[in-house]
Coordinates of C-alpha atoms in Angstrom, one line a residue:
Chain A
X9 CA 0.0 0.0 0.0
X10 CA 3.1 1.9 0.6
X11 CA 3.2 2.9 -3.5
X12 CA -0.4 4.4 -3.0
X13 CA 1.9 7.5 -1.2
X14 CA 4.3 7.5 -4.5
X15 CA 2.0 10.4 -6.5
X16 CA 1.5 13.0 -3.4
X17 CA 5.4 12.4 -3.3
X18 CA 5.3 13.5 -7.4
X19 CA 2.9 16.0 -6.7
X20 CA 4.7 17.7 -3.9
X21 CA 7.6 17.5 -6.0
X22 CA 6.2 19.2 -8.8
X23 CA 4.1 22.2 -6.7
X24 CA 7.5 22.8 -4.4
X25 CA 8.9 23.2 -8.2
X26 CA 6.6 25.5 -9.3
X27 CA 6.8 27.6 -6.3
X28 CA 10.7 28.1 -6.7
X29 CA 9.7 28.5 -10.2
X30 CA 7.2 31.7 -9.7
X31 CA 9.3 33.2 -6.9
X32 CA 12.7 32.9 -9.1
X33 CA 11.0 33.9 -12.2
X34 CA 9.6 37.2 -10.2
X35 CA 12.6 37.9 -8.6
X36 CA 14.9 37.8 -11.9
X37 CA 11.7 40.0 -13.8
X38 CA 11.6 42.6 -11.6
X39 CA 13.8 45.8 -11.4
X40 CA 14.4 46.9 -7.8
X41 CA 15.1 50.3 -6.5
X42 CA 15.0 50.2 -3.0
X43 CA 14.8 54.1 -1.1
X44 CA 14.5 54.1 2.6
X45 CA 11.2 55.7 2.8
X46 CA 10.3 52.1 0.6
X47 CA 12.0 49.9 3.0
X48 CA 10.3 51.2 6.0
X49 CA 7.5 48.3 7.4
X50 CA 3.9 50.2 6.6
X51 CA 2.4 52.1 9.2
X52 CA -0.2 53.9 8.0
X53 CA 2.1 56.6 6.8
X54 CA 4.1 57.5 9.9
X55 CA 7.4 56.5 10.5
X56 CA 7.2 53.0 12.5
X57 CA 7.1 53.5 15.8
X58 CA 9.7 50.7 17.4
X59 CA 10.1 47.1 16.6
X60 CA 6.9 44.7 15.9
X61 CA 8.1 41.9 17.7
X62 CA 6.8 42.7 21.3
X63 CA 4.9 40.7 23.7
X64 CA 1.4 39.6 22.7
X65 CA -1.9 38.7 24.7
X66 CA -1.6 35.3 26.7
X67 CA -4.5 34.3 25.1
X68 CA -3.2 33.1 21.9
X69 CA -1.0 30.3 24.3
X70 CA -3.8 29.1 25.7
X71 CA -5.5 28.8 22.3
X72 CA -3.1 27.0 21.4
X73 CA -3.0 24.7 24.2
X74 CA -6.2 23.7 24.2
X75 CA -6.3 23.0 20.7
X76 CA -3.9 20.5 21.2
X77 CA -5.7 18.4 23.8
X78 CA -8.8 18.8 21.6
X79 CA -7.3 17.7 18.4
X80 CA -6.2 14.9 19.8
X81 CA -9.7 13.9 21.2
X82 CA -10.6 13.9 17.4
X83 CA -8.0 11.7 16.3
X84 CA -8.9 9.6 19.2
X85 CA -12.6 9.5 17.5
X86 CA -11.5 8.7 14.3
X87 CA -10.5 5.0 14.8
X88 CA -13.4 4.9 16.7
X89 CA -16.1 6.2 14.1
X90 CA -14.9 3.6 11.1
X91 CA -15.0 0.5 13.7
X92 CA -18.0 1.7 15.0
X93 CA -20.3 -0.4 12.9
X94 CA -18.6 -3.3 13.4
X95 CA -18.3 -2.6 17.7
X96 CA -22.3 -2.0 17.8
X97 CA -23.0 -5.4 16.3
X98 CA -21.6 -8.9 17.5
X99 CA -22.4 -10.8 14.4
X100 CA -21.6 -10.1 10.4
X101 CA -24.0 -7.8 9.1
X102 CA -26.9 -8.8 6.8
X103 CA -26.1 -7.2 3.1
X104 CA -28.6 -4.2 3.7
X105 CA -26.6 -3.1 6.4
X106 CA -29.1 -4.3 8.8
X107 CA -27.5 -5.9 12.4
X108 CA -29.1 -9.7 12.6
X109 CA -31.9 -9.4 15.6
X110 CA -30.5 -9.6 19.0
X111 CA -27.0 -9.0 17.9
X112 CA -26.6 -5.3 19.1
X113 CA -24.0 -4.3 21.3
X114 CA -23.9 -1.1 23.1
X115 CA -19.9 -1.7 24.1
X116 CA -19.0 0.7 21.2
X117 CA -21.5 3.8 22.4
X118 CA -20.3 2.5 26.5
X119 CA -17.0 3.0 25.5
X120 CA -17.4 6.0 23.8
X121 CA -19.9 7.7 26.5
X122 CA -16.8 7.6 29.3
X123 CA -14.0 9.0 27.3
X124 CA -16.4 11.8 26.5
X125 CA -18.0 12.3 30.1
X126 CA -13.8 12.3 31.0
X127 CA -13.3 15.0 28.2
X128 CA -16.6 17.2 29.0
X129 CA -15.7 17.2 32.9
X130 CA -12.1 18.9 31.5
X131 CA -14.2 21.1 28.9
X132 CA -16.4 22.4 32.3
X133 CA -13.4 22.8 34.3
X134 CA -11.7 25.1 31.4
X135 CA -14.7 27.2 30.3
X136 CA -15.6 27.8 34.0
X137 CA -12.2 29.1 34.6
X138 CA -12.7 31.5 31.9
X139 CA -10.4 30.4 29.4
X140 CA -12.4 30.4 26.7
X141 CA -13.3 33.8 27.7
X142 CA -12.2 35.9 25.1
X143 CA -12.1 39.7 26.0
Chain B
X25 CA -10.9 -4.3 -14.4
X26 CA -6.8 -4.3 -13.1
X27 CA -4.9 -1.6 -12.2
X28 CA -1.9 -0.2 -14.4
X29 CA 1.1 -1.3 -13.2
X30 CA 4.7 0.0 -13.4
X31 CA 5.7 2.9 -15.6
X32 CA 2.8 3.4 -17.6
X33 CA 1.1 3.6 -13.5
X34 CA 3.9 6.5 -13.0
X35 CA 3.0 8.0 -16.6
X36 CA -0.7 8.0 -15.6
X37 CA -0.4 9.4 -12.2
X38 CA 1.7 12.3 -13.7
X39 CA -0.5 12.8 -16.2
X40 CA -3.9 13.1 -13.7
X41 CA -1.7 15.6 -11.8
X42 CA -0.9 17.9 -14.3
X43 CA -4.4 17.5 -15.9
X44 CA -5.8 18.4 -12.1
X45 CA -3.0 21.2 -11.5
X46 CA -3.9 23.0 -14.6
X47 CA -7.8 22.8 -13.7
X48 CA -7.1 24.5 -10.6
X49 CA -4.7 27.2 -11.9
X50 CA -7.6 28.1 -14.6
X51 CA -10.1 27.5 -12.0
X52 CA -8.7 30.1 -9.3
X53 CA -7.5 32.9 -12.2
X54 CA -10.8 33.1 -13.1
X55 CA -12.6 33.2 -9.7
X56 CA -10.6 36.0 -9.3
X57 CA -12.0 37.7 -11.8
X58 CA -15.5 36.2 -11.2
X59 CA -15.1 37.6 -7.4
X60 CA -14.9 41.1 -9.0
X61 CA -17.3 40.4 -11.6
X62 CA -20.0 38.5 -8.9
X63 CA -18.8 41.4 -6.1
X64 CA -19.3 44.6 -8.8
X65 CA -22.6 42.9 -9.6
X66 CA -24.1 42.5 -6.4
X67 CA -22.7 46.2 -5.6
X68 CA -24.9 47.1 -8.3
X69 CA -21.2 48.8 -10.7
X70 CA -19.8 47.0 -13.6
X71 CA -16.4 45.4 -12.6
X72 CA -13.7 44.9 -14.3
X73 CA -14.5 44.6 -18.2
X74 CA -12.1 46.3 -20.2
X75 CA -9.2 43.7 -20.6
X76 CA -11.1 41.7 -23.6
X77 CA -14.9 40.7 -24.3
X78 CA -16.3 41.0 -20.2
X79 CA -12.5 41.3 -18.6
X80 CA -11.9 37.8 -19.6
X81 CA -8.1 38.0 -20.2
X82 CA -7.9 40.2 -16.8
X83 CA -6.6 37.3 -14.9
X84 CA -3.7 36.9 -18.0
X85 CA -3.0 41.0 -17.7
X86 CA -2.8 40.8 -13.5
X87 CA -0.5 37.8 -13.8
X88 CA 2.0 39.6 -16.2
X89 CA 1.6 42.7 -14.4
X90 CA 2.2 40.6 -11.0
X91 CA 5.3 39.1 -12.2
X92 CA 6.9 42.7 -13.6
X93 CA 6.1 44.5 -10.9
X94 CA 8.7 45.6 -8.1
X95 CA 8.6 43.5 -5.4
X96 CA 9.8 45.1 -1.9
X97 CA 11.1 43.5 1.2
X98 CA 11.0 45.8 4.5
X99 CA 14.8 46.7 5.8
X100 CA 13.9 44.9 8.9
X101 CA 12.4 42.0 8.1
X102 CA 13.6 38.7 8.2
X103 CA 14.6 38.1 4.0
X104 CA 14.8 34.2 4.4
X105 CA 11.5 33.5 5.7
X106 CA 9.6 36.6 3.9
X107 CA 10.5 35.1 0.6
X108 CA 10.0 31.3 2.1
X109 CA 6.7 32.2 4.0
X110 CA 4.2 32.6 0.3
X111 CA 5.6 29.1 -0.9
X112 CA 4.9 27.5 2.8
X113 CA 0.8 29.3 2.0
X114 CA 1.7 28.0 -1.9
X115 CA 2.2 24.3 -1.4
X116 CA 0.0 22.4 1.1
X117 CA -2.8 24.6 -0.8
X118 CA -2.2 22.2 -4.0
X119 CA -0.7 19.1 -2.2
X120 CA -3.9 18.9 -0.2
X121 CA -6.7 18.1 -3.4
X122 CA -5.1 15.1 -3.7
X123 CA -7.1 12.5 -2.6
X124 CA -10.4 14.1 -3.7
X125 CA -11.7 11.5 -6.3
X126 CA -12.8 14.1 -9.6
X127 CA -14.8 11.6 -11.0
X128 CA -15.9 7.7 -11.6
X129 CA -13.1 5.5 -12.7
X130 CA -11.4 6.3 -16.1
X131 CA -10.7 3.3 -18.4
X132 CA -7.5 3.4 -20.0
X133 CA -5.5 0.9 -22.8
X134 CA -3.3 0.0 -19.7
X135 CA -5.9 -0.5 -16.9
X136 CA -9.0 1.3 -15.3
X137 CA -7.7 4.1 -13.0
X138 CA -8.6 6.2 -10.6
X139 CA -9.5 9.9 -11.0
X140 CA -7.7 10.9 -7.7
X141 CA -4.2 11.8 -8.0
X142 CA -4.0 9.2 -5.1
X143 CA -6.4 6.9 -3.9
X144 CA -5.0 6.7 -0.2
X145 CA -6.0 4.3 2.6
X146 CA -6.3 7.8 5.2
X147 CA -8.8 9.3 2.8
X148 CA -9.6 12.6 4.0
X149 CA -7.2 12.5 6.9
X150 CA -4.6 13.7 4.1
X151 CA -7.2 16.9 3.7
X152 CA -7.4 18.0 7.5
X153 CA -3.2 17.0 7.8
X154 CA -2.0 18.8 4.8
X155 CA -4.4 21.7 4.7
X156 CA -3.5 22.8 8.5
X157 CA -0.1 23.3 7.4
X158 CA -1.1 26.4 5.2
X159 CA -1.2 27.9 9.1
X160 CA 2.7 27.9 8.6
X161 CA 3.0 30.2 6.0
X162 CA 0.1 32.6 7.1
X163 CA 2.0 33.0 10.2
X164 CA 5.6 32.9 9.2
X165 CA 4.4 35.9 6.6
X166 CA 3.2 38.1 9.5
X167 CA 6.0 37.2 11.8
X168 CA 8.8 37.7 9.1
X169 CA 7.3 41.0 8.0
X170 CA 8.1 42.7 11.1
X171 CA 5.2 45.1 11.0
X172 CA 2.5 45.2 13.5
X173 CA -0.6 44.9 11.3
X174 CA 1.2 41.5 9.7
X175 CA 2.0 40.5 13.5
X176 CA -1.7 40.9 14.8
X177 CA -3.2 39.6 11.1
X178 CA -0.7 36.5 11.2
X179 CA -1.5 35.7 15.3
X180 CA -5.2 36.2 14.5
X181 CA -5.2 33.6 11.9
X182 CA -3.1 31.1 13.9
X183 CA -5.9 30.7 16.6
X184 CA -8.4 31.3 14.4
X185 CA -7.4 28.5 12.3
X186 CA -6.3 26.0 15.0
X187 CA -10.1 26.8 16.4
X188 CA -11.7 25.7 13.6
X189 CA -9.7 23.2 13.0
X190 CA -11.5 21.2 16.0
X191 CA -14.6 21.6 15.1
X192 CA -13.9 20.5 10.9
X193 CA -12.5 17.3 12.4
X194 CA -15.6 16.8 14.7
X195 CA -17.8 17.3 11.6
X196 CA -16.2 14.5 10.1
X197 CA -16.7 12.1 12.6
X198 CA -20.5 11.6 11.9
X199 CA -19.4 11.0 7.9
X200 CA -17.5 8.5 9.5
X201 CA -20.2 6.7 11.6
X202 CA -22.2 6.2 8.4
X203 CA -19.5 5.3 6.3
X204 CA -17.0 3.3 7.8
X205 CA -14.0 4.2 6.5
X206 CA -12.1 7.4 6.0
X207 CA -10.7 6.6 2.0
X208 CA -12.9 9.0 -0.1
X209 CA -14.2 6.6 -2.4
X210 CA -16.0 4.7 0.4
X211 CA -17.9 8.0 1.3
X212 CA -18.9 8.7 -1.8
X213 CA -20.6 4.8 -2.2
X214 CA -22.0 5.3 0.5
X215 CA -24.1 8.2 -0.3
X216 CA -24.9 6.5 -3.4
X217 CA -26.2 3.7 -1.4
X218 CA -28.1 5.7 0.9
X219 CA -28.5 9.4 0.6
X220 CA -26.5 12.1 0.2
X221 CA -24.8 13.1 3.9
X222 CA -26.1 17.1 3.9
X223 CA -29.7 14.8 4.0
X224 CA -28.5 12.3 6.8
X225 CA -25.9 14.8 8.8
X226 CA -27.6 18.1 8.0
X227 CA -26.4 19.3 11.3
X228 CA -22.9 18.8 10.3
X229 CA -22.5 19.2 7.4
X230 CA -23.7 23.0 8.5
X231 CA -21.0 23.3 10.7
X232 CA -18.8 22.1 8.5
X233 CA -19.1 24.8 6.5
X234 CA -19.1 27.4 8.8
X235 CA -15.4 26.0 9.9
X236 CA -14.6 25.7 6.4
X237 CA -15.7 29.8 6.1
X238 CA -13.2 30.1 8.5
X239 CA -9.9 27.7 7.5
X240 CA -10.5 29.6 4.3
X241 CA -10.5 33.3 6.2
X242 CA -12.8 34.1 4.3
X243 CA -16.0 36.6 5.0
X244 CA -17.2 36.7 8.0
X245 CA -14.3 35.3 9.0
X246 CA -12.0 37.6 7.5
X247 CA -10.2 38.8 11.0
X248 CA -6.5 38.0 10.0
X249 CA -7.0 40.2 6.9
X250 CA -9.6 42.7 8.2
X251 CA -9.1 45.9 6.0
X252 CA -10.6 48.5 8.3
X253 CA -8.7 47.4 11.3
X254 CA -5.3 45.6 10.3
X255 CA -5.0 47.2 6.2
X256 CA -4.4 43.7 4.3
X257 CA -3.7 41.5 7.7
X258 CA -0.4 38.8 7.3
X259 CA 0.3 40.1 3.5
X260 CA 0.8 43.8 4.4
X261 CA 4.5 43.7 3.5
X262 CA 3.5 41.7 0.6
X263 CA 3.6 42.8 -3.0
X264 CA 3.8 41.7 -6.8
X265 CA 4.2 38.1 -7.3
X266 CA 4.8 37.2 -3.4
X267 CA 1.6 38.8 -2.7
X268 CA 0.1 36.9 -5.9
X269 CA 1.2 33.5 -4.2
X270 CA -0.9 34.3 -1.2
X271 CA -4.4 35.3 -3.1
X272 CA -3.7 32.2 -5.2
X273 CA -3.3 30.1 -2.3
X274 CA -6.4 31.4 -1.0
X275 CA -8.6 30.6 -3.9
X276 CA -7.1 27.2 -4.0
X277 CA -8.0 26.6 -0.6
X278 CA -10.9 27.8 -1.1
X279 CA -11.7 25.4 -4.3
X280 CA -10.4 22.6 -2.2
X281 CA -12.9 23.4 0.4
X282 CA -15.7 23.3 -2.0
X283 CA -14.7 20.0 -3.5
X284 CA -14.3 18.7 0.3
X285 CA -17.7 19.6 0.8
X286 CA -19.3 18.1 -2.1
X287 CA -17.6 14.9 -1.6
X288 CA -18.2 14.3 2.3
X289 CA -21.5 15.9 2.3
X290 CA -23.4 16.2 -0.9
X291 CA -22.5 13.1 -3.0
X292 CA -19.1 13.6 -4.3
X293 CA -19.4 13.0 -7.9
X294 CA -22.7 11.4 -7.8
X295 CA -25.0 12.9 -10.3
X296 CA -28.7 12.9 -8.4
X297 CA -31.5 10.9 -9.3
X298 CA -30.1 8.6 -11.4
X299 CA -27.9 5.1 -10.7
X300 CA -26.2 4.9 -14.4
X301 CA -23.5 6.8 -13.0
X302 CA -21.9 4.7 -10.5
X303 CA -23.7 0.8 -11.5
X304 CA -21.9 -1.2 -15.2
X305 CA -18.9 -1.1 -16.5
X306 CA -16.8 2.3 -15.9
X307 CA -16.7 4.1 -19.7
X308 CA -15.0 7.5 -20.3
X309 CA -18.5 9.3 -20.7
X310 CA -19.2 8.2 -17.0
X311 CA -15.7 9.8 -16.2
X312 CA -16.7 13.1 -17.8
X313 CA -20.2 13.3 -17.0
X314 CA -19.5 12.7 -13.2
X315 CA -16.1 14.8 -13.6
X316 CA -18.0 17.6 -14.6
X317 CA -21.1 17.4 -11.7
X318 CA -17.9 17.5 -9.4
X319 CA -16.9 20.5 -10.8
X320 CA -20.6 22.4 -11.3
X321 CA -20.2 21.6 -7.1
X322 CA -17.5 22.7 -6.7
X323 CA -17.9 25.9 -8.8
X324 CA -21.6 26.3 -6.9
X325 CA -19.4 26.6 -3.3
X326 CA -17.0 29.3 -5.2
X327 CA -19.9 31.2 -5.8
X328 CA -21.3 30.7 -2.3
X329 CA -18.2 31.9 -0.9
X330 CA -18.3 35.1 -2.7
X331 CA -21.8 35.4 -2.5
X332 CA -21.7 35.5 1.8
X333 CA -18.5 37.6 1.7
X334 CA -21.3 40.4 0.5
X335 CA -24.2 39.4 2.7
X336 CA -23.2 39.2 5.8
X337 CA -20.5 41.3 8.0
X338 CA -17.4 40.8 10.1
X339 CA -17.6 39.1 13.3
X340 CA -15.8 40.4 16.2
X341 CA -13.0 38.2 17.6
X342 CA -14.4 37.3 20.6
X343 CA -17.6 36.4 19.1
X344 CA -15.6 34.3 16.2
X345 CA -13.8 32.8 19.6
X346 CA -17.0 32.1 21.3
X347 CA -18.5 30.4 18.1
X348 CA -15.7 28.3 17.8
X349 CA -15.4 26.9 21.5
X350 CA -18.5 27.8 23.1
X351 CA -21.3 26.3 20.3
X352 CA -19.8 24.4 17.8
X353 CA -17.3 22.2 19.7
X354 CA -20.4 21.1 22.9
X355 CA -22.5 21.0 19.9
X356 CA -20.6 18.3 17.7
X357 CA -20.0 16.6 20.4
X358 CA -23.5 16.1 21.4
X359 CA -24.3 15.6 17.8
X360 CA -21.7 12.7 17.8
X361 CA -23.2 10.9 20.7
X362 CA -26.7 11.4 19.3
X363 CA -25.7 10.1 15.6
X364 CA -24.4 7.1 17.3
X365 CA -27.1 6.6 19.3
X366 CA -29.7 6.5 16.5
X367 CA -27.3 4.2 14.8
X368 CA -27.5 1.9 17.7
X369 CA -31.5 2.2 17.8
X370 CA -31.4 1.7 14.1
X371 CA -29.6 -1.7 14.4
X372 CA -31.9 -2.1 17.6
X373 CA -35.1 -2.6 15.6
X374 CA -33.4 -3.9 12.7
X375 CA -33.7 -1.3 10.1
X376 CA -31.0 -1.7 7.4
X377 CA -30.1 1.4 4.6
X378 CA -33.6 2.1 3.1
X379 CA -36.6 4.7 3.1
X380 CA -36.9 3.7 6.8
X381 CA -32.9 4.4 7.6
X382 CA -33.1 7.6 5.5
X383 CA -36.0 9.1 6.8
X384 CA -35.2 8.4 10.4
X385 CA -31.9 10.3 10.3
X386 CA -33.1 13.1 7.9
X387 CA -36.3 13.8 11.5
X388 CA -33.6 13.9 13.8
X389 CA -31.4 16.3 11.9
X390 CA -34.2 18.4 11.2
X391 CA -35.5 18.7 15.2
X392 CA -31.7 19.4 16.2
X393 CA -31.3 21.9 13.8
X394 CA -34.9 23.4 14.9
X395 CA -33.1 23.4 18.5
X396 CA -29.8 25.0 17.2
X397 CA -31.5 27.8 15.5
X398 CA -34.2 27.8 18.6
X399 CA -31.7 28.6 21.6
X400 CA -29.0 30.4 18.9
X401 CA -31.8 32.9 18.0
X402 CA -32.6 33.4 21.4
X403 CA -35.8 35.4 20.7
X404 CA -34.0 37.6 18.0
X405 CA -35.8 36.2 15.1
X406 CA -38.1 33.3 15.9
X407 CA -39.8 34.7 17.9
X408 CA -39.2 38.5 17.5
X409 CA -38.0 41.2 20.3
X410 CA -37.9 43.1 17.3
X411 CA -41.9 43.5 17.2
X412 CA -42.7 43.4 21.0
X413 CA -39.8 46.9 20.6
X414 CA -41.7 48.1 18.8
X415 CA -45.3 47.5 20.7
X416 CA -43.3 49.3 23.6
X417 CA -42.2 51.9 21.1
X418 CA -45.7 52.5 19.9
X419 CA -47.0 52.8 23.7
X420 CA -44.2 55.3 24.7
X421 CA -45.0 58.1 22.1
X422 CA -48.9 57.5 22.3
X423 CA -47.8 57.9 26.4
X424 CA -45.8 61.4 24.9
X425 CA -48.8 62.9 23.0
X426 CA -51.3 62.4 25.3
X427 CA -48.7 63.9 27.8
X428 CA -48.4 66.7 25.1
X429 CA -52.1 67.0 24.6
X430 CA -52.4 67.6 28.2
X431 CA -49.9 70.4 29.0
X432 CA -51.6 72.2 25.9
X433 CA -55.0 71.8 27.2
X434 CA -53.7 73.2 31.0
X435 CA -52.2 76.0 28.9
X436 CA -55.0 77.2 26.9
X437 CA -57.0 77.1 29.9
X438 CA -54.6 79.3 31.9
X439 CA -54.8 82.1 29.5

């Protein structure tokens, strides 16, 4: 299955090519004549009033932060969505899709239900302490 | 019906992908111009339609103009990753359409292939993966540029981006339920089989694309770009073909988005109401019939973009914050449990895919949604303040006059 990755490999190839392509092609085309005033980051048309990179709000941490426990509570739910199916019935399924009668098992929904009770209790604990609180 | 194998497999991929690349480069020069054509239009003004018959070689004089023009890089910005930052936007925004299937399979002389540029085993995965790197470049742009409009524009769009991120993947999960499995072609049988998902997961397919809105920055999401409070956002520094790379990334993105949606949500490219399409042996009218439904989706989201950008306005950030992780994220995940739920009930009473199956999903979806809009609205609309105002409104100056009436009638008698 490994060969099924062998054209986003080509096609990366080819658009990382194209991009050094339209960037060198610009660069070469273009005549330059830097002045000062030209070279100056825009401000609104005053001079820049000291450097750009100070401290920003806190709040773009935390963002990101919490994005990463919650990304990874979707990835977690991936595997679980496609076996689904399969977890909620104990026997082969009939060739409508239909689970045979008295077949049904909850153990995929069970197993679900407490990872997601554990998850919502952290999503309470965050939101109460006001983190999602953006102003 | 085999598979190519060996070089004429290498020949063929290559030749999908440059037939796909060039699609898209056509596609996003002239949704340029249809965004200025669609925008001027709906503004009621004519657009630009002087560069040929309607403007259509504008797109061909902006290009050359792009590529001419002087390009400027600030004194103290940071050269290396100013110039790298438009190819980081530049390549995940075509390395991502990859896996979208463009059609039914083509037969060849050397086998029946694919129309994805690859068929992978993690499906749409690749999508979510490859499209949150564009994140990289957005914010490398605004941090290289070392101005502060590009600083806030490029933060902005980092947690803007990341946000929404959670709730596209949570979107997906129901697709998944249904489906079971994440490879693209699945999804789309399944919908053949069944119904089309925006039918059986109305609810999120809806939020869906609300967080695709937002991956894309586009209106009403526009905050990292926001002209009247950060001029052009990330790109400020950004000009000629550098600042081309970054529009062009964002139309790609954007055409991506729209093919994303039509494949998870409505059908892929299924064409409605008939089965010739995806039943018999594959033929290379099937490949171009369905090729092109694909395509009159995906151009129908292009428009639908555009078409929002001038209907509805800017949020705030903390409402665009609060929508993110205050609604959309307690709301998927209710929606997941629910979805999975009904599943289980389905299988309970042993309903299999049918009229019964579709029908039973389409009720639910339709009384969450009536809940969603219900406790969104919050009294705005449904049931609306708007007209009880004005009821209060109405009593106050009938209250005034009679006030006035009054007073007048104590002064004409006191004289």
């Amino acid at each position: 299955m490994a060969s099924a990755y062998l054209p986003v490999l080509l096609l990366l190839a080819f658009v990382i090519a194209n991009a050094g392509l339209i960037i060198g092609a610009s660069h070469l085309l273009n005549k330059r004549r830097p002045t000062p005033e030209k070279l100056q980051p825009y401000e609104s048309g005053i001079a820049p009033l000291g450097d750009a990179r100070d401290r920003f709000s806190v709040k773009f941490y935390l963002v990101a932060m919490l994005f990463i426990v919650f990304d990874i509570e979707t990835v977690f739910l991936v595997p679980w969505g496609v076996l689904y199916r399969e977890l909620s019935c104990v026997m082969p399924r009939l060739a409508d899709g239909a689970c045979p009668a008295g077949a049904v098992s909850f153990f995929g929904l069970g197993e679900m239900l407490v990872f997601m009770a554990i998850l919502v209790v952290g999503f309470v604990y965050v939101w109460k302490k006001g983190a999602l609180q953006w102003d | 019906m085999s598979e190519p194998t060996g070089l004429a497999w290498v020949a063929l991929s290559f030749a999908k992908l440059l037939a796909i690349f060039v699609v898209y480069l056509g596609t996003v020069a002239y949704t340029t111009l249809a965004e200025r054509r669609i925008s001027a239009w709906i503004q009621d003004r004519h657009g630009p339609n002087r560069v040929g018959p309607q403007g259509l070689f504008q797109p061909i004089a902006d290009g050359i103009k792009n590529l001419l023009k002087e390009e400027t890089i600030p004194g103290s910005a940071s050269p290396w990753l100013f110039v790298l930052a438009p190819a980081l936007a530049f390549v995940p925004a075509f390395v991502t359409w990859a896996v979208i299937p463009w059609g039914a399979p083509l037969p060849t002389p050397w086998g029946t292939i694919s129309l994805a540029v690859a068929d992978l085993p993690v499906g749409f995965l690749f999508i979510l993966a490859i499209s949150s790197l564009g994140v990289y470049g957005i914010t490398l742009a605004g941090w290289s540029s070392n101005n502060k409009y590009s600083l806030l524009g490029g933060l902005r769009s980092s947690a803007q981006m990341v946000s929404y991120e959670i709730a596209m993947g949570l979107s997906t999960i129901p697709v998944l339920l249904l489906a079971g499995n994440v490879a693209m072609g699945d999804i789309v049988a399944q919908q053949q089989a069944t119904s089309w998902n925006a039918v059986l997961l109305s609810v999120a397919f809806l939020t869906f694309l609300v967080s695709a809105f937002a991956e894309t920055n586009r209106l009403p999401f526009d905050l990292p770009e926001a002209e009247s409070e950060l001029v052009a956002g990330y790109h400020t520094e950004y000009s000629a073909m550098k600042y081309s790379m970054f529009m062009i990334a964002e139309y790609a993105n954007m055409m991506t988005a729209g093919a994303f949606i039509s494949t998870l949500f409505l059908g892929g490219w299924d064409i409605p109401f008939t089965t010739w399409d995806s039943t018999g042996a594959p033929s290379a009218l099937k490949s171009a019939a369905t090729f092109a439904m694909l395509y009159a989706k995906t151009l129908f989201w292009l428009f639908f973009f555009i078409w929002v950008r001038w209907t509805l306005p800017r949020f705030r950030y903390d409402q665009l914050m609060a929508l993110g992780w205050r609604v959309l994220l307690p709301l998927l995940l209710a929606y997941i449990v629910l979805i999975a739920s009904v599943l289980l009930a389905l299988d309970a009473v042993g309903i299999g895919r049918g009229g019964a199956y579709v029908a039973t999903l389409f009720g639910v979806n339709v009384a969450v949604v009536a809940v969603v809009a219900f406790w969104l609205d919050r009294g705005r609309l449904v049931s609306p303040a708007a007209s009880r105002l004005q009821v209060q409104e109405l009593e106050r100056l009938r209250q005034v006059a009679a006030r006035r009436a009054a007073i007048a009638a104590a002064g004409s008698r006191g004289t």
